[in-house]
mmCIF file of C-alpha atoms in Angstrom:
data_model
loop_
_atom_site.group_PDB
_atom_site.id
_atom_site.type_symbol
_atom_site.label_atom_id
_atom_site.label_comp_id
_atom_site.label_asym_id
_atom_site.label_seq_id
_atom_site.Cartn_x
_atom_site.Cartn_y
_atom_site.Cartn_z
ATOM 1 C CA MET A 1 22.374 -252.817 55.808
ATOM 2 C CA ASN A 2 20.518 -251.326 58.642
ATOM 3 C CA THR A 3 20.894 -247.607 59.583
ATOM 4 C CA ILE A 4 20.428 -246.134 62.881
ATOM 5 C CA ALA A 5 18.687 -242.683 63.043
ATOM 6 C CA SER A 6 20.638 -240.056 64.948
ATOM 7 C CA ASP A 7 19.252 -239.147 68.335
ATOM 8 C CA LYS A 8 21.097 -235.841 68.287
ATOM 9 C CA GLY A 9 18.774 -232.926 69.470
ATOM 10 C CA TYR A 10 18.867 -229.269 68.911
ATOM 11 C CA SER A 11 21.831 -227.398 70.057
ATOM 12 C CA ILE A 12 21.606 -224.541 72.643
ATOM 13 C CA LEU A 13 22.361 -222.110 69.824
ATOM 14 C CA GLU A 14 19.555 -223.304 67.665
ATOM 15 C CA VAL A 15 17.159 -223.081 70.487
ATOM 16 C CA LEU A 16 18.225 -219.539 71.331
ATOM 17 C CA ILE A 17 17.880 -218.422 67.726
ATOM 18 C CA SER A 18 14.444 -219.989 67.382
ATOM 19 C CA ALA A 19 13.351 -218.305 70.726
ATOM 20 C CA ALA A 20 14.723 -214.932 69.446
ATOM 21 C CA LEU A 21 12.811 -215.267 66.188
ATOM 22 C CA GLY A 22 9.708 -216.098 68.063
ATOM 23 C CA VAL A 23 10.058 -213.144 70.262
ATOM 24 C CA ILE A 24 10.540 -210.858 67.330
ATOM 25 C CA VAL A 25 7.410 -212.251 65.673
ATOM 26 C CA LEU A 26 5.324 -211.874 68.818
ATOM 27 C CA ALA A 27 6.649 -208.342 69.347
ATOM 28 C CA GLY A 28 5.689 -207.417 65.844
ATOM 29 C CA ALA A 29 2.244 -208.861 66.198
ATOM 30 C CA PHE A 30 1.841 -206.974 69.654
ATOM 31 C CA ASP A 31 2.887 -203.728 68.058
ATOM 32 C CA VAL A 32 0.263 -204.258 65.400
ATOM 33 C CA TYR A 33 -2.394 -205.016 68.059
ATOM 34 C CA VAL A 34 -1.332 -201.915 70.085
ATOM 35 C CA SER A 35 -1.405 -199.686 67.007
ATOM 36 C CA SER A 36 -4.802 -201.096 65.975
ATOM 37 C CA THR A 37 -6.179 -200.571 69.366
ATOM 38 C CA LYS A 38 -5.000 -196.978 69.542
ATOM 39 C CA SER A 39 -6.347 -196.233 66.144
ATOM 40 C CA ILE A 40 -9.766 -197.649 67.074
ATOM 41 C CA MET A 41 -9.799 -195.666 70.349
ATOM 42 C CA GLY A 42 -8.838 -192.536 68.464
ATOM 43 C CA GLN A 43 -11.436 -192.981 65.864
ATOM 44 C CA ALA A 44 -14.173 -193.832 68.533
ATOM 45 C CA ASN A 45 -13.232 -190.460 70.393
ATOM 46 C CA ILE A 46 -13.557 -188.599 67.029
ATOM 47 C CA VAL A 47 -16.916 -190.208 66.140
ATOM 48 C CA GLN A 48 -18.222 -189.491 69.597
ATOM 49 C CA MET A 49 -17.171 -185.852 69.540
ATOM 50 C CA GLN A 50 -18.622 -185.358 66.071
ATOM 51 C CA ALA A 51 -21.905 -187.021 66.943
ATOM 52 C CA ASP A 52 -22.299 -184.993 70.184
ATOM 53 C CA THR A 53 -21.443 -181.708 68.481
ATOM 54 C CA LYS A 54 -23.959 -182.347 65.628
ATOM 55 C CA ALA A 55 -26.657 -183.266 68.162
ATOM 56 C CA ALA A 56 -26.135 -180.043 70.184
ATOM 57 C CA MET A 57 -26.035 -177.866 67.052
ATOM 58 C CA ASP A 58 -29.347 -179.621 65.784
ATOM 59 C CA ILE A 59 -31.006 -178.875 69.054
ATOM 60 C CA MET A 60 -29.984 -175.154 69.079
ATOM 61 C CA VAL A 61 -30.957 -174.753 65.368
ATOM 62 C CA SER A 62 -34.295 -176.384 65.915
ATOM 63 C CA GLU A 63 -35.065 -174.279 69.043
ATOM 64 C CA LEU A 64 -33.930 -170.954 67.509
ATOM 65 C CA ARG A 65 -35.991 -171.743 64.344
ATOM 66 C CA MET A 66 -39.105 -171.654 66.586
ATOM 67 C CA ALA A 67 -37.971 -168.398 68.270
ATOM 68 C CA TYR A 68 -40.821 -165.821 68.637
ATOM 69 C CA THR A 69 -39.711 -162.409 67.561
ATOM 70 C CA GLY A 70 -43.041 -160.584 67.229
ATOM 71 C CA ASN A 71 -42.532 -158.383 70.182
ATOM 72 C CA THR A 72 -38.728 -158.762 70.722
ATOM 73 C CA SER A 73 -35.762 -158.697 68.290
ATOM 74 C CA LEU A 74 -33.031 -161.276 68.090
ATOM 75 C CA THR A 75 -30.451 -158.534 68.485
ATOM 76 C CA GLN A 76 -31.918 -158.056 72.023
ATOM 77 C CA ALA A 77 -31.610 -161.832 72.575
ATOM 78 C CA LEU A 78 -27.786 -161.796 72.290
ATOM 79 C CA VAL A 79 -26.607 -161.252 75.862
ATOM 80 C CA ASP A 80 -22.934 -162.092 75.048
ATOM 81 C CA SER A 81 -21.368 -163.658 71.968
ATOM 82 C CA ASP A 82 -21.532 -167.124 73.774
ATOM 83 C CA THR A 83 -25.093 -166.685 75.267
ATOM 84 C CA ILE A 84 -28.465 -166.125 73.700
ATOM 85 C CA THR A 85 -31.813 -165.809 75.476
ATOM 86 C CA PHE A 86 -35.062 -165.928 73.437
ATOM 87 C CA TYR A 87 -38.755 -166.862 73.561
ATOM 88 C CA ARG A 88 -39.481 -170.199 71.998
ATOM 89 C CA ALA A 89 -42.985 -170.542 70.486
ATOM 90 C CA HIS A 90 -44.917 -173.655 71.587
ATOM 91 C CA GLU A 91 -48.358 -172.958 70.475
ATOM 92 C CA SER A 92 -50.392 -170.094 68.672
ATOM 93 C CA GLY A 93 -53.821 -169.174 67.588
ATOM 94 C CA TYR A 94 -56.540 -166.542 67.480
ATOM 95 C CA ALA A 95 -58.480 -165.823 70.617
ATOM 96 C CA THR A 96 -62.247 -166.220 70.674
ATOM 97 C CA GLY A 97 -62.686 -164.102 73.737
ATOM 98 C CA GLY A 98 -61.435 -163.341 77.295
ATOM 99 C CA ASP A 99 -60.695 -160.510 79.721
ATOM 100 C CA THR A 100 -57.504 -158.790 80.922
ATOM 101 C CA THR A 101 -56.443 -161.868 82.968
ATOM 102 C CA HIS A 102 -57.863 -164.601 80.774
ATOM 103 C CA LEU A 103 -57.595 -165.605 77.097
ATOM 104 C CA THR A 104 -60.032 -168.138 75.607
ATOM 105 C CA ASP A 105 -59.679 -169.999 72.299
ATOM 106 C CA THR A 106 -62.621 -172.492 71.931
ATOM 107 C CA THR A 107 -60.838 -174.200 69.041
ATOM 108 C CA LYS A 108 -58.318 -175.676 71.420
ATOM 109 C CA ASN A 109 -58.534 -178.743 73.607
ATOM 110 C CA TRP A 110 -55.627 -178.356 75.911
ATOM 111 C CA THR A 111 -54.653 -180.704 78.750
ATOM 112 C CA THR A 112 -55.581 -179.008 82.089
ATOM 113 C CA ASN A 113 -52.641 -177.083 83.410
ATOM 114 C CA LYS A 114 -50.395 -178.115 80.550
ATOM 115 C CA PHE A 115 -48.992 -174.485 80.655
ATOM 116 C CA ALA A 116 -49.011 -174.047 84.413
ATOM 117 C CA SER A 117 -45.794 -172.790 85.876
ATOM 118 C CA THR A 118 -43.723 -175.629 87.608
ATOM 119 C CA SER A 119 -40.232 -176.215 88.819
ATOM 120 C CA ALA A 120 -39.393 -177.212 85.280
ATOM 121 C CA GLY A 121 -40.095 -173.651 84.002
ATOM 122 C CA SER A 122 -42.926 -171.141 83.157
ATOM 123 C CA TYR A 123 -44.965 -170.466 80.016
ATOM 124 C CA PHE A 124 -45.718 -167.000 78.839
ATOM 125 C CA LEU A 125 -48.349 -165.323 76.692
ATOM 126 C CA TRP A 126 -47.463 -162.846 73.896
ATOM 127 C CA ILE A 127 -50.272 -161.225 71.876
ATOM 128 C CA LYS A 128 -48.683 -160.394 68.519
ATOM 129 C CA THR A 129 -51.435 -158.507 66.740
ATOM 130 C CA GLY A 130 -55.087 -157.386 67.557
ATOM 131 C CA ALA A 131 -56.520 -156.371 70.818
ATOM 132 C CA GLY A 132 -54.102 -156.767 73.808
ATOM 133 C CA SER A 133 -51.021 -156.508 71.610
ATOM 134 C CA GLY A 134 -48.106 -154.145 72.266
ATOM 135 C CA GLN A 135 -47.092 -155.721 75.540
ATOM 136 C CA ALA A 136 -43.743 -154.502 77.050
ATOM 137 C CA ALA A 137 -43.302 -157.970 78.505
ATOM 138 C CA PRO A 138 -45.105 -161.359 78.167
ATOM 139 C CA ALA A 139 -47.750 -162.335 80.674
ATOM 140 C CA THR A 140 -46.959 -165.391 82.853
ATOM 141 C CA ILE A 141 -49.493 -168.202 82.511
ATOM 142 C CA THR A 142 -50.435 -169.560 85.958
ATOM 143 C CA SER A 143 -52.963 -172.220 84.833
ATOM 144 C CA ASN A 144 -55.178 -173.382 82.005
ATOM 145 C CA THR A 145 -58.392 -175.293 81.298
ATOM 146 C CA SER A 146 -59.085 -177.053 77.927
ATOM 147 C CA ASN A 147 -59.536 -173.663 76.117
ATOM 148 C CA THR A 148 -58.773 -170.789 78.604
ATOM 149 C CA LEU A 149 -55.457 -169.475 79.882
ATOM 150 C CA THR A 150 -55.249 -167.681 83.305
ATOM 151 C CA LEU A 151 -52.574 -164.974 83.511
ATOM 152 C CA ALA A 152 -50.545 -163.742 86.558
ATOM 153 C CA SER A 153 -50.868 -160.118 85.610
ATOM 154 C CA ALA A 154 -53.419 -158.137 83.776
ATOM 155 C CA LEU A 155 -53.313 -157.199 80.110
ATOM 156 C CA THR A 156 -53.802 -153.541 79.254
ATOM 157 C CA THR A 157 -56.653 -154.560 76.933
ATOM 158 C CA ALA A 158 -58.775 -157.667 76.847
ATOM 159 C CA PRO A 159 -58.076 -160.123 73.918
ATOM 160 C CA GLY A 160 -60.641 -160.277 71.171
ATOM 161 C CA ALA A 161 -61.318 -162.316 68.061
ATOM 162 C CA ASP A 162 -58.595 -160.438 66.190
ATOM 163 C CA SER A 163 -55.853 -161.288 68.801
ATOM 164 C CA LEU A 164 -53.160 -163.573 67.397
ATOM 165 C CA TYR A 165 -51.383 -165.051 70.404
ATOM 166 C CA PHE A 166 -48.306 -167.061 71.002
ATOM 167 C CA ILE A 167 -47.682 -169.350 74.036
ATOM 168 C CA VAL A 168 -43.950 -169.324 74.630
ATOM 169 C CA ARG A 169 -41.070 -170.300 76.933
ATOM 170 C CA GLN A 170 -37.999 -168.238 77.585
ATOM 171 C CA LYS A 171 -34.845 -170.260 76.881
ATOM 172 C CA THR A 172 -31.124 -169.567 77.129
ATOM 173 C CA PHE A 173 -28.156 -171.307 75.483
ATOM 174 C CA THR A 174 -24.796 -170.541 77.054
ATOM 175 C CA LEU A 175 -21.235 -171.628 77.373
ATOM 176 C CA MET A 176 -20.277 -172.346 80.923
ATOM 177 C CA SER A 177 -16.768 -171.940 82.574
ATOM 178 C CA ASP A 178 -16.546 -175.791 82.744
ATOM 179 C CA MET A 179 -16.486 -175.986 78.991
ATOM 180 C CA THR A 180 -20.083 -177.262 78.742
ATOM 181 C CA VAL A 181 -22.982 -175.808 76.699
ATOM 182 C CA GLN A 182 -26.090 -175.813 78.886
ATOM 183 C CA TYR A 183 -29.648 -174.533 78.245
ATOM 184 C CA LEU A 184 -32.015 -172.995 80.797
ATOM 185 C CA ILE A 185 -35.770 -172.740 80.633
ATOM 186 C CA THR A 186 -36.687 -169.635 82.711
ATOM 187 C CA GLY A 187 -38.054 -170.670 86.023
ATOM 188 C CA GLY A 188 -36.290 -174.062 85.827
ATOM 189 C CA THR A 189 -32.629 -175.309 86.056
ATOM 190 C CA TYR A 190 -29.758 -175.643 83.610
ATOM 191 C CA HIS A 191 -29.580 -178.884 81.545
ATOM 192 C CA LEU A 192 -26.430 -180.279 79.912
ATOM 193 C CA LEU A 193 -26.352 -180.021 76.177
ATOM 194 C CA ALA A 194 -22.641 -180.535 75.115
ATOM 195 C CA GLN A 195 -19.259 -181.109 76.779
ATOM 196 C CA ASN A 196 -15.653 -180.363 75.925
ATOM 197 C CA VAL A 197 -16.724 -177.165 74.113
ATOM 198 C CA THR A 198 -13.917 -174.792 73.123
ATOM 199 C CA GLN A 199 -16.155 -172.140 71.386
ATOM 200 C CA LEU A 200 -19.799 -171.155 71.219
ATOM 201 C CA LEU A 201 -20.528 -167.993 69.161
ATOM 202 C CA PHE A 202 -23.769 -166.386 68.273
ATOM 203 C CA GLU A 203 -23.535 -163.618 65.573
ATOM 204 C CA GLN A 204 -25.966 -161.266 63.859
ATOM 205 C CA GLY A 205 -25.794 -158.338 61.503
ATOM 206 C CA LEU A 206 -22.978 -159.609 59.292
ATOM 207 C CA PRO A 207 -22.914 -158.793 55.651
ATOM 208 C CA SER A 208 -23.420 -162.407 54.503
ATOM 209 C CA SER A 209 -26.042 -164.836 56.005
ATOM 210 C CA CYS A 210 -26.230 -163.443 59.556
ATOM 211 C CA THR A 211 -28.690 -160.531 59.088
ATOM 212 C CA ASN A 212 -30.617 -158.866 61.858
ATOM 213 C CA THR A 213 -33.374 -161.416 61.291
ATOM 214 C CA SER A 214 -31.217 -164.517 61.590
ATOM 215 C CA VAL A 215 -28.511 -165.904 63.867
ATOM 216 C CA CYS A 216 -25.224 -167.641 62.864
ATOM 217 C CA ILE A 217 -24.071 -170.241 65.260
ATOM 218 C CA THR A 218 -20.467 -171.547 65.568
ATOM 219 C CA LEU A 219 -19.864 -174.532 67.876
ATOM 220 C CA ALA A 220 -16.281 -175.931 68.326
ATOM 221 C CA THR A 221 -15.444 -178.956 70.437
ATOM 222 C CA LYS A 222 -12.622 -181.281 71.209
ATOM 223 C CA THR A 223 -12.292 -184.956 72.004
ATOM 224 C CA LYS A 224 -12.690 -186.089 75.505
ATOM 225 C CA ASP A 225 -9.240 -187.684 75.583
ATOM 226 C CA PRO A 226 -6.064 -187.027 73.699
ATOM 227 C CA ASP A 227 -5.418 -189.127 70.497
ATOM 228 C CA PRO A 228 -3.509 -192.229 71.762
ATOM 229 C CA ARG A 229 -1.271 -192.062 68.724
ATOM 230 C CA THR A 230 -0.237 -188.441 68.841
ATOM 231 C CA GLY A 231 -1.063 -187.359 72.398
ATOM 232 C CA GLN A 232 -3.023 -184.384 70.888
ATOM 233 C CA PHE A 233 -6.716 -183.503 71.257
ATOM 234 C CA ARG A 234 -8.731 -183.642 68.042
ATOM 235 C CA THR A 235 -11.069 -180.744 67.298
ATOM 236 C CA TYR A 236 -14.312 -180.259 65.369
ATOM 237 C CA SER A 237 -16.294 -177.181 64.408
ATOM 238 C CA LEU A 238 -19.778 -176.552 62.912
ATOM 239 C CA THR A 239 -21.503 -173.408 61.789
ATOM 240 C CA SER A 240 -25.180 -172.868 60.934
ATOM 241 C CA SER A 241 -27.461 -169.992 60.096
ATOM 242 C CA VAL A 242 -30.997 -169.833 61.473
ATOM 243 C CA THR A 243 -33.982 -167.752 60.541
ATOM 244 C CA PRO A 244 -36.892 -167.934 62.992
ATOM 245 C CA ARG A 245 -40.321 -168.714 61.543
ATOM 246 C CA ASN A 246 -42.481 -166.633 63.916
#
């Protein structure tokens, strides 16, 4: 006996139920996608904030570790709690001769005018010990040959073979009103170091690690954008203690 297959299709109710189930599944998948995207964006903001904060702290620590304190103290360098100005040592040695406006070190082979004053900033000369030491302020270097520095103003005493000298640049780290940390090389212009900074704090003379010969730095930042999941900014803080070598 032959049978004939039914040609009956899906009812409208079945189609509607199937469509509704499909919409629910798609909505769930979309929610998972949106949640995952927000999580990725939030994590990316946090990672970027932490990386930028660490990089800025590393630069400040590195520069302050090379601070020259032979003729100045770090206490004098603290202008405000969120600003520090100091001399950063770039080179040192013992003079082999010179006069009140020149210092010669025949052991050097400098590039001509490596230390000349330019729009990017100025270099200065401190004599730490020996003849010519005891300066009230460093002498500005105007030019140099392979082994001789020319100074803008005369030293009280000509340097001699016992003169330990340092070639330095004056630098400033400061928190600006636009929540950026910027650094300045005296004679030059400000340069951006970090953004979205909520606190920059330099401290000295504390009972623990921040003695009068060291500086404690606190740097706190926030994410560029609020967390997509919570609508709140995420924050991050670092603290380091630095003792200059010079």
